[in-house]
Coordinates of C-alpha atoms and ligand atoms in Angstrom, one line a residue:
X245 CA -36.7 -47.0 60.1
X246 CA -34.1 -49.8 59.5
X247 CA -30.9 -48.3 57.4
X248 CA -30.1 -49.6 54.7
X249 CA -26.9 -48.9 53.1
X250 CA -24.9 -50.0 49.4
X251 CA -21.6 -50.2 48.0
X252 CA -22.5 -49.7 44.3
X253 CA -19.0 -50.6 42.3
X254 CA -18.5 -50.4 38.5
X255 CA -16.8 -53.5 37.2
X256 CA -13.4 -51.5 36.2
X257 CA -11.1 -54.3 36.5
X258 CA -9.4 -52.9 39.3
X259 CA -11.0 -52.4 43.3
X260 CA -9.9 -49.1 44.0
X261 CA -8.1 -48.3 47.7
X262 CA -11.1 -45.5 47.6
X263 CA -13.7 -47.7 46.4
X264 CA -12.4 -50.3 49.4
X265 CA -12.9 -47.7 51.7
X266 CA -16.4 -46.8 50.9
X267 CA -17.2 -50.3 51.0
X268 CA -16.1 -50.4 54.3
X269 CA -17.6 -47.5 55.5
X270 CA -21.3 -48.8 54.5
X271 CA -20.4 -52.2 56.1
X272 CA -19.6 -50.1 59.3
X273 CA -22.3 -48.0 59.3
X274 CA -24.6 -51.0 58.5
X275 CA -23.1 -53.1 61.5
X276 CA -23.3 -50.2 64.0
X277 CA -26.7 -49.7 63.4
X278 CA -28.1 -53.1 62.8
X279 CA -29.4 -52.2 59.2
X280 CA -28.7 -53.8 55.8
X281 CA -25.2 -53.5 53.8
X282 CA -26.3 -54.2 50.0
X283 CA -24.0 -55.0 47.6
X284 CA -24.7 -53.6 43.7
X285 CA -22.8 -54.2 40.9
X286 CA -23.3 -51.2 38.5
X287 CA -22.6 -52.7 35.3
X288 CA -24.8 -51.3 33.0
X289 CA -22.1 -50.4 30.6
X290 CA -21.9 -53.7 29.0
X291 CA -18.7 -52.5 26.7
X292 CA -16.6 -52.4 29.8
X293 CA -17.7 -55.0 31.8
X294 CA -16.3 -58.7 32.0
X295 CA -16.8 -61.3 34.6
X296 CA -13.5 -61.3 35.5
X297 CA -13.6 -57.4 36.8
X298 CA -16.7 -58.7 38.5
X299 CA -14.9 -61.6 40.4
X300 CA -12.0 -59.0 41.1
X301 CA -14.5 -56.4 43.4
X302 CA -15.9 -60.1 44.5
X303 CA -13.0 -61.4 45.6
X304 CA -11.4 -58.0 47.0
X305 CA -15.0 -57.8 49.5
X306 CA -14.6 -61.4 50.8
X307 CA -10.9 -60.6 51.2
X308 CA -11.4 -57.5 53.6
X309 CA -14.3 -59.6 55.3
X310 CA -17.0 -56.9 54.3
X311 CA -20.2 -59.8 54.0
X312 CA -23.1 -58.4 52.2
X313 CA -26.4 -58.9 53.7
X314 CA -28.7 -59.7 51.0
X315 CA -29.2 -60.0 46.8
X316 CA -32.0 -61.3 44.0
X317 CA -31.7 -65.0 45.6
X318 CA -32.4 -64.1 49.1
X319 CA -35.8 -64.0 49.0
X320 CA -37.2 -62.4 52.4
X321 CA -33.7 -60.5 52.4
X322 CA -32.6 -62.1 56.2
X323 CA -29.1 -62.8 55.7
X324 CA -28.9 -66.5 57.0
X325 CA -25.2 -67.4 56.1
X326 CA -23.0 -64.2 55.4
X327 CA -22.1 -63.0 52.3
X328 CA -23.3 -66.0 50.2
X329 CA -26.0 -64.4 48.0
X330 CA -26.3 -61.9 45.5
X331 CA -25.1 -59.6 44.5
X332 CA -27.5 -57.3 42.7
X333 CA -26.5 -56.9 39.2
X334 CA -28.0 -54.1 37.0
X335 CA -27.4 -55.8 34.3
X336 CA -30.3 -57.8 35.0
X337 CA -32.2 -55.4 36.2
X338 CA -33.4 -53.5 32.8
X339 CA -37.2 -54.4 33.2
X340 CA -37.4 -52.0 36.5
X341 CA -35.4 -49.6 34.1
X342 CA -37.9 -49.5 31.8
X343 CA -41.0 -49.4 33.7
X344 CA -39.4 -46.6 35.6
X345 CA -38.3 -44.7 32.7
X346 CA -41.8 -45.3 31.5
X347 CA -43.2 -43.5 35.2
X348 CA -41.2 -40.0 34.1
X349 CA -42.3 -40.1 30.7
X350 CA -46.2 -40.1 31.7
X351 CA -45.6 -37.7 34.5
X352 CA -44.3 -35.4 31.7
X353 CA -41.0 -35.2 33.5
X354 CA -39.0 -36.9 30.9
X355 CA -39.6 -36.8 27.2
X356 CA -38.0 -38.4 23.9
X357 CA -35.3 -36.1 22.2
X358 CA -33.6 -37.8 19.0
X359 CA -34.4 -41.2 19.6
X360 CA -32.7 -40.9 23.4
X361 CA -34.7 -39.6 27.0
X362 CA -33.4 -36.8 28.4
X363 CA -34.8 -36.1 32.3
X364 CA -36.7 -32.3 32.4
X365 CA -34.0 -31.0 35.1
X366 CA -35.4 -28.7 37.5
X367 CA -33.8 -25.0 37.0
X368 CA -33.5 -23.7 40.4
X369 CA -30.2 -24.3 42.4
X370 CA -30.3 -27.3 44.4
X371 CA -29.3 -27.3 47.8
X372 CA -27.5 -31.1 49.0
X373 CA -27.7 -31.6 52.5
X374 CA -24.9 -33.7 53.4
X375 CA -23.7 -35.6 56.4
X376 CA -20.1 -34.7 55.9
X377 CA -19.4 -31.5 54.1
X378 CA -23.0 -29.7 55.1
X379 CA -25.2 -28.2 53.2
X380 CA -23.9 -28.1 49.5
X381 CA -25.5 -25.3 46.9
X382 CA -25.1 -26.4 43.7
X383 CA -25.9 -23.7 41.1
X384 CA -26.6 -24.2 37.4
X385 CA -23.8 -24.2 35.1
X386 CA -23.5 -21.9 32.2
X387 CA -23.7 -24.6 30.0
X388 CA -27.1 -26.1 31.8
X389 CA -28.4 -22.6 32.1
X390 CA -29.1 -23.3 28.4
X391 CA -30.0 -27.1 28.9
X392 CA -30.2 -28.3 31.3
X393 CA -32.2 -31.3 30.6
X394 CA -29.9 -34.6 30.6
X395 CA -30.0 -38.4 29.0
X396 CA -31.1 -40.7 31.2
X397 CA -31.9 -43.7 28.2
X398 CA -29.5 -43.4 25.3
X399 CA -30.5 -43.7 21.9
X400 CA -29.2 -47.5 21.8
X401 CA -31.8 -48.5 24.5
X402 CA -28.8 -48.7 27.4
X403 CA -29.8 -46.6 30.8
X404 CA -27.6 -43.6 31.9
X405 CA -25.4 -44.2 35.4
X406 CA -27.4 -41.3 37.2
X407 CA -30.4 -43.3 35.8
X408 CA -30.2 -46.3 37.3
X409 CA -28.3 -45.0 40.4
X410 CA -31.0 -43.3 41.3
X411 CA -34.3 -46.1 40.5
X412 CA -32.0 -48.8 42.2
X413 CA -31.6 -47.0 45.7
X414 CA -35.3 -46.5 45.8
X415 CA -36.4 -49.5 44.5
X416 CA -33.7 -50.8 47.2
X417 CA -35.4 -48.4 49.8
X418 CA -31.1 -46.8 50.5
X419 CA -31.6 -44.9 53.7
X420 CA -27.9 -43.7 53.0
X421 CA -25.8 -43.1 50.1
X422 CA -22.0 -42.9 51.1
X423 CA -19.9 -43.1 48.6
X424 CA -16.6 -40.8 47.3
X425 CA -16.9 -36.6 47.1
X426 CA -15.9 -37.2 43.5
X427 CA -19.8 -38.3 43.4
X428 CA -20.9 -35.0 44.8
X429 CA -21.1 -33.6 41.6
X430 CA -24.0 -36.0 40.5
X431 CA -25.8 -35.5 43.2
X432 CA -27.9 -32.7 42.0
X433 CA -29.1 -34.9 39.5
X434 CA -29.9 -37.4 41.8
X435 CA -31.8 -35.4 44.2
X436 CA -34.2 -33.9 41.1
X437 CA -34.4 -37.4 40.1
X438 CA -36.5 -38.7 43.2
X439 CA -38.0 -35.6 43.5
X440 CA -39.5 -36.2 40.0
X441 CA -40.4 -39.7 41.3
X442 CA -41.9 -38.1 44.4
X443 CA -40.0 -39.8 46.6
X444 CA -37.9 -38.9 49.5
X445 CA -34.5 -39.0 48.5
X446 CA -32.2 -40.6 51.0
X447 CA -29.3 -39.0 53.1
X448 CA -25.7 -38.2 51.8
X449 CA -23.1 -38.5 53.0
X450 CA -19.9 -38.5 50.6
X451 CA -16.5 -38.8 51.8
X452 CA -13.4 -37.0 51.3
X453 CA -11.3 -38.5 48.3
X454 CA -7.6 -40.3 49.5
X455 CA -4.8 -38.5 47.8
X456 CA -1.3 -39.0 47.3
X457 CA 1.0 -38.2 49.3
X458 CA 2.8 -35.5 47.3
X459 CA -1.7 -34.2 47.5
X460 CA -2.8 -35.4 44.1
X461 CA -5.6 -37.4 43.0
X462 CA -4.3 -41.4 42.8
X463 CA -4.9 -42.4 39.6
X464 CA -5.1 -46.1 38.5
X465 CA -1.1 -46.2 38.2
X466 CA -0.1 -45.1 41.6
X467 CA 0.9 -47.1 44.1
X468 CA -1.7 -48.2 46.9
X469 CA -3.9 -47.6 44.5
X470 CA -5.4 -51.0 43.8
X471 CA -6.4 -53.7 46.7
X472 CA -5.0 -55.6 44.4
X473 CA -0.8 -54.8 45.2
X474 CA -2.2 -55.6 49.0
X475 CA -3.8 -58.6 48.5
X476 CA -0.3 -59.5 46.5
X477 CA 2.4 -57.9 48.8
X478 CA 0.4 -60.8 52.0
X479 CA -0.6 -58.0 53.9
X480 CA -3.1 -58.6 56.6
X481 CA -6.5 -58.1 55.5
X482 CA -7.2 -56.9 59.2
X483 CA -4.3 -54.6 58.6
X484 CA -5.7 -53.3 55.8
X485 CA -9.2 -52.6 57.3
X486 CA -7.3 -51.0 60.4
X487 CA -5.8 -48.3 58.0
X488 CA -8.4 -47.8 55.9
X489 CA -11.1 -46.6 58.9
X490 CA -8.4 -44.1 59.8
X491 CA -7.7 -42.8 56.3
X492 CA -11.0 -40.5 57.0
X493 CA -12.7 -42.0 60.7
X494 CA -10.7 -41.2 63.8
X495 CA -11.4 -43.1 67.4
X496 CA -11.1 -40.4 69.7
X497 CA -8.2 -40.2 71.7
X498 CA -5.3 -41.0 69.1
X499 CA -6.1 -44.8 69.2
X500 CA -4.6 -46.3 65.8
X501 CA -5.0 -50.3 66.2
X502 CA -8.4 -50.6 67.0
X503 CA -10.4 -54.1 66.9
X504 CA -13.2 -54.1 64.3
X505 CA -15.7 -54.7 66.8
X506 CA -15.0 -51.7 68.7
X507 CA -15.0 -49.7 65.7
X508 CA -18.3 -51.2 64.8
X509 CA -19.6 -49.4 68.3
X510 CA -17.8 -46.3 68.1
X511 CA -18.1 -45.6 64.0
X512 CA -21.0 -43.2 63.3
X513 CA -21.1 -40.8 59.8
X514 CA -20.6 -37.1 61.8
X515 CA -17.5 -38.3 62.7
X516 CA -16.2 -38.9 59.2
X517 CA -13.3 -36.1 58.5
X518 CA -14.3 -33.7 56.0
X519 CA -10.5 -33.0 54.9
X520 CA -8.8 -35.8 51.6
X521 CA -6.9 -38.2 53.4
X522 CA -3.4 -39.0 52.5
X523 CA -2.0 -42.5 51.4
X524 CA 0.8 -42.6 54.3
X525 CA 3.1 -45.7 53.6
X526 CA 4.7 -45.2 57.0
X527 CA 1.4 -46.3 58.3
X528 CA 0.2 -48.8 56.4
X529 CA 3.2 -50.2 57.1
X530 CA 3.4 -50.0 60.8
X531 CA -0.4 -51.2 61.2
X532 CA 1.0 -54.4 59.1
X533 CA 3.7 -54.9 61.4
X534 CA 1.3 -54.5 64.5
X535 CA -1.2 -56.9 63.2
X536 CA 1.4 -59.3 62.4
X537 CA 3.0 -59.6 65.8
X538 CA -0.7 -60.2 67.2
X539 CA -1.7 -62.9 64.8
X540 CA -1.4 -66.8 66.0
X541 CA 1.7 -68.7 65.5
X542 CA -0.4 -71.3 63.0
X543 CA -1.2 -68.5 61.2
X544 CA 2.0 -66.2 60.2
X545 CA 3.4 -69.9 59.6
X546 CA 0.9 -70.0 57.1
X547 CA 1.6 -66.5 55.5
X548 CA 5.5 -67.4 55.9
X549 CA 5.3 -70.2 54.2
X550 CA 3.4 -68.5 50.9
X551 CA 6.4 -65.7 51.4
X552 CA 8.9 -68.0 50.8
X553 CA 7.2 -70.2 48.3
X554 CA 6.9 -66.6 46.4
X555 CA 11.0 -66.1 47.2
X556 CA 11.2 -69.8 45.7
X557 CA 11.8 -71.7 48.6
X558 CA 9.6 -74.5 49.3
X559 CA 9.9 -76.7 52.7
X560 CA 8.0 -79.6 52.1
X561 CA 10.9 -81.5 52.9
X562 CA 11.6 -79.8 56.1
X563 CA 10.3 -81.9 59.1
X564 CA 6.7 -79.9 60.6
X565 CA 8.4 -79.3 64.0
X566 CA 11.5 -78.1 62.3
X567 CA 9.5 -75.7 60.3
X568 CA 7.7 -74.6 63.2
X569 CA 10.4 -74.0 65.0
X570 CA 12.6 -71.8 62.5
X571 CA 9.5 -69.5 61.8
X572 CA 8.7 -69.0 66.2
X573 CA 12.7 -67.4 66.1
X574 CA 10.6 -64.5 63.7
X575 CA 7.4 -63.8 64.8
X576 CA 8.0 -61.3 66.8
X577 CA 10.4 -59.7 64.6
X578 CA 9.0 -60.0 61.1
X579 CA 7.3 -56.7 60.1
X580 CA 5.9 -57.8 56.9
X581 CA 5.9 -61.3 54.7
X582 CA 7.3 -59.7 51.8
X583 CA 9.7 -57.2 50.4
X584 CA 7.0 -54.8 48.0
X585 CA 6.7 -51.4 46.7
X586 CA 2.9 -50.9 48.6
X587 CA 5.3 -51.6 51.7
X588 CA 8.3 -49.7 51.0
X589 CA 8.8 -46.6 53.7
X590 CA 11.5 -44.3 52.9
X591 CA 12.9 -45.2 56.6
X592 CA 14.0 -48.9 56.0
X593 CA 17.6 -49.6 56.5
X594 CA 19.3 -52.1 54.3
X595 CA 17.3 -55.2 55.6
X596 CA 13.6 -54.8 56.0
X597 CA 12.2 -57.3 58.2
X598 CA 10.9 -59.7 55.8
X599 CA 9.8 -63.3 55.9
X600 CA 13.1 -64.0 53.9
X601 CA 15.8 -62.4 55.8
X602 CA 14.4 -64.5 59.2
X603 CA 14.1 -67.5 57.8
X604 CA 15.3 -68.4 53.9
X605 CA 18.8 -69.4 55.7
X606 CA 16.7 -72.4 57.6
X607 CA 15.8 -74.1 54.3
X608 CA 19.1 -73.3 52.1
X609 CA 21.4 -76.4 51.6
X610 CA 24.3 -73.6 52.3
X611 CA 23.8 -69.6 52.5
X612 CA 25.7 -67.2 50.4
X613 CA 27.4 -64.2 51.9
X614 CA 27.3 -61.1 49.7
X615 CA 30.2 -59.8 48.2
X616 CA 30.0 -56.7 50.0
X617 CA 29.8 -58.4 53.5
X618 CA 32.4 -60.8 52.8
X619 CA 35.0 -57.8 52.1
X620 CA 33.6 -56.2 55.4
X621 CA 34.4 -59.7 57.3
X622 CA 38.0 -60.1 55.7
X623 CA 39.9 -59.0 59.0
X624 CA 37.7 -61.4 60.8
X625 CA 40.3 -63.6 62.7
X626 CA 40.6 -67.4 61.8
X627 CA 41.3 -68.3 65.0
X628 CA 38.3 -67.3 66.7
X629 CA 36.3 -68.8 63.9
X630 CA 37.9 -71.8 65.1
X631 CA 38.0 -71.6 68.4
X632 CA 33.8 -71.4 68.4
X633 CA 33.9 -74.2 66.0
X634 CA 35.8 -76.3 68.7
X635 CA 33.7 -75.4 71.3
X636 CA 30.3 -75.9 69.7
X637 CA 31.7 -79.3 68.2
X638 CA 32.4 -80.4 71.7
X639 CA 28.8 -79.7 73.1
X640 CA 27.0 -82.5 75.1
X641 CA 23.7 -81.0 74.3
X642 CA 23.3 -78.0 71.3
X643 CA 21.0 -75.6 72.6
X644 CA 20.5 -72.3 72.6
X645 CA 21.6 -71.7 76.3
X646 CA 25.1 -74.0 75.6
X647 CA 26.0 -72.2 72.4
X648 CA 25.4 -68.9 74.6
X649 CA 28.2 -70.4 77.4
X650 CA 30.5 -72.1 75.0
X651 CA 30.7 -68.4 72.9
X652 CA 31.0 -66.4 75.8
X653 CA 33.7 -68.7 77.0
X654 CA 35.7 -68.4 73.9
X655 CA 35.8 -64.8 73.9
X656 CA 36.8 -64.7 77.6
X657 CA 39.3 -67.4 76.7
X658 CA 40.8 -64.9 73.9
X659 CA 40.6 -62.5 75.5
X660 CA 38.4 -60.7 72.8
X661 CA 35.1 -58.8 72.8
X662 CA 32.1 -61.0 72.1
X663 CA 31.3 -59.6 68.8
X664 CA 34.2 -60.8 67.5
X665 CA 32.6 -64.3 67.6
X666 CA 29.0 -63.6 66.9
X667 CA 28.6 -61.3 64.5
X668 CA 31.0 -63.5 62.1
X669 CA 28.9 -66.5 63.6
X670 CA 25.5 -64.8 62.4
X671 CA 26.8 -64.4 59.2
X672 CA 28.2 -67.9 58.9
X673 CA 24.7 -68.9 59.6
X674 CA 22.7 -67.2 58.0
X675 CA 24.4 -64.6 55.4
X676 CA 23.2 -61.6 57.2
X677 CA 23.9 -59.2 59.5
X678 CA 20.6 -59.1 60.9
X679 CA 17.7 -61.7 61.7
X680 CA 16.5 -63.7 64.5
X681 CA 18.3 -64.5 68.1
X682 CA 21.2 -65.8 66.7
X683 CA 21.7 -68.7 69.8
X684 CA 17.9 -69.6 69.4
X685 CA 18.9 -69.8 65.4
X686 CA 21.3 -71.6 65.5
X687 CA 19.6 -74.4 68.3
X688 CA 17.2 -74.6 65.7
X689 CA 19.3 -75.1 62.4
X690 CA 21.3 -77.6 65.1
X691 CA 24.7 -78.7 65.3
X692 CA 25.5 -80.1 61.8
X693 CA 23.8 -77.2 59.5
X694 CA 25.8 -74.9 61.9
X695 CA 29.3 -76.3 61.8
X696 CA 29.4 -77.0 57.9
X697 CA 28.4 -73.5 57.7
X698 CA 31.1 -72.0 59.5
X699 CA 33.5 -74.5 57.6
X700 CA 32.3 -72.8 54.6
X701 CA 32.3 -69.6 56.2
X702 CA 35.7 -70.2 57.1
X703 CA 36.8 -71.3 53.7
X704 CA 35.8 -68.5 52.2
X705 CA 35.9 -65.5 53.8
X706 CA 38.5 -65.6 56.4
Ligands
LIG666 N1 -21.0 -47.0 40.2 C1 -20.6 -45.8 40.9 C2 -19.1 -45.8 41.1 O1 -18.5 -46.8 41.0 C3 -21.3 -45.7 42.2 C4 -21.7 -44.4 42.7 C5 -22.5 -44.4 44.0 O2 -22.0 -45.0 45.0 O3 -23.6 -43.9 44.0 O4 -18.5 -44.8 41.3

């Protein structure tokens, strides 16, 4: 039997980091088996729902790449071109509801109670076999001890969650349900359901919740919570995949940057750790930085450009090869496009390796030096400021190897140590301490941009 597998989101407004992962985790398990990923919006409670927290789980799939394989337009269900039909949406699914409502009520196993259906709920303990945490018992409550019969139609005509959840994966023929632990609860419910329906109910496996650092639950506020501040803060949406497979799947042998295709071989549901993962900044963090020194040159142009545009720097008017040139002096340096909270470890010195700090400098008329660094620089010597100004003034050719000679010449010349020249230099050029190869920077910001700076640098500072 072919699996078939769902991610079944409520339109909140909001694409959880959890709900993400659960996503990906079907997608996974759907690709490493061949079966079926089906995509459900679960938007029966029309109150709440709005297109535009439809388009935001919409829009957060395409974004991590996770392609549903079928929906109501597809017909025979083959998916000929990825990700371009459905998605189911219960909303217009409240005929089935009915019918199927109908089913319980002439099998006697649902019955009318104040205008509302409640579900006759079976009153032995119910034992949940589960792919993750084992075989969960789940006893009656005292409160169900009394009743414990539930609504599965409200009184306004509107299904009930546990309802619809359960006529849609077996209407859908679900082989397996993974979704969040926090569902694990329902699932008693869901079990009586299609035993009421006499059907087989499919397997479960539900997966550890992701916690907080500090171990409590994230709630809508914190950060990381939302794909959202990911999608916003330009990190890779292969990054993002990478560290959400380990926040619950390990590859064996302490592999952390794994290519999706391998994980598509290696990902199974035993595997799945039954302990709550923890957000881990650090890591997200890292696996961003990774992913960013293996991407193409065309592309982290791309992403550098949108970081700067955000920083309000535009280089339209910059020459292509220019442009090209000034981001290649960061790509292998630049840890992340921009300077956000979802980003933030507690281990960052002063400068995090941004887009900005490797390349606003290329596309300021002039660059500021802060206060702060300007006091620091006071003692540096004017002489040597002009000395290097002579030198790199008199170059045939400005290049990176020249400016390398004609610096370490002036030093020797001095007779002073060579960061006397280029760490005032660096900050000349680019109002930092820190950044790219700083003869390779300054080959590409050429000889003008380079000695007006250090006139100004001069002026100022020294
Ligand atoms: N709509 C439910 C949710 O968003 C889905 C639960 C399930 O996956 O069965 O939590």
């Amino acid at each position: 039997m072919s699996v078939r597998v769902r991610f079944a989101p409520s339109p909140t407004g909001f694409l959880h980091i959890g709900g993400a992962r659960t996503a990906l985790f079907n997608w996974l398990y759907a690709k490493h088996t061949g079966g079926t990923f089906v995509l459900r919006i679960e938007d029966t409670d029309t109150a709440r729902n709005t297109q535009e927290a439809v388009e935001i789980i919409l829009s957060g799939m395409r974004w991590l790449g996770l392609d549903w394989d079928e929906g109501p337009t597809s017909g025979d269900g083959k998916a000929s071109s990825k990700g371009s039909y459905g998605p189911y949406f219960q909303s217009q699914r409240s005929d089935l509801y009915k019918k199927r409502v109908r089913e319980l009520i002439d099998k006697g196993a649902a019955y009318e109670h104040e205008g509302a259906i409640k579900f006759r709920m079976q009153r032995e303990p119910i034992v949940i076999p589960d792919l993750v945490v084992g075989d969960v018992r789940r006893e009656l409550t005292d409160r169900e001890q009394l009743d414990p019969d539930f609504v599965i139609f409200r009184s306004d005509g509107q299904p009930v969650f546990h309802f619809v959840n359960v006529v849609d994966d077996l209407e859908m023929k679900i082989t397996h349900v993974i979704r969040g632990e926090d569902h694990l609860t329902n699932t008693a419910k869901h079990l009586a359901l299609f035993k009421a329906f006499g059907v087989e109910p499919p397997k479960y496996a539900h997966i550890p919740l992701i916690l907080n650092p500090d171990g409590t639950k994230m709630s809508k506020r914190d950060r990381g919570a939302s794909l959202r501040e990911y999608i916003e803060a330009l990190c890779l949406p292969e990054a993002v995949v990478n560290y959400l497979f380990l926040l619950g799947w390990s590859p064996k042998g302490d592999r952390e940057i794994v290519p999706l295709d391998e994980v598509i071989k290696l990902f199974d549901l035993p595997q799945i750790l039954r302990h709550n993962a923890r957000f881990d900044v650090d890591k997200l963090h890292w696996i961003n930085s990774e992913y960013v020194r293996l991407m193409s040159q065309e592309r982290f142009n791309d992403y550098s450009v949108r970081a700067l545009e955000r920083a309000g720097i535009s280089i339209r008017s910059f020459d292509p090869s220019y442009v090209n040139a000034a981001f290649s002096t960061g790509k292998e340096k630049v840890k992340q496009f921009l300077d956000v909270d979802v980003l933030r470890t507690k281990n960052e010195k002063k400068h995090i390796a941004t887009t900005k700090v490797f390349s606003d400098f290329y596309f300021l008329p002039q660059v500021e030096v802060d206060a702060e660094l300007s006091k620091e620089l006071n003692g540096t010597n004017k002489r040597i400021m002009q000395a290097e100004r002579e030198a790199l003034a008199r170059l045939t050719t400005f290049n990176a190897d020249a400016v390398d000679a004609a610096t370490k010449k002036v030093a020797a010349d001095l007779g002073v140590k060579i960061g006397l020249v280029v760490h005032p230099t660096r900050v000349a050029c680019t109002g930092r301490t820190v950044g790219p190869s700083l003869y390779h920077l300054m080959e590409v910001l050429g000889r003008q941009r380079v000695l007006e700076r250090i006139d100004r640098f001069i002026a100022q500072c020294v």
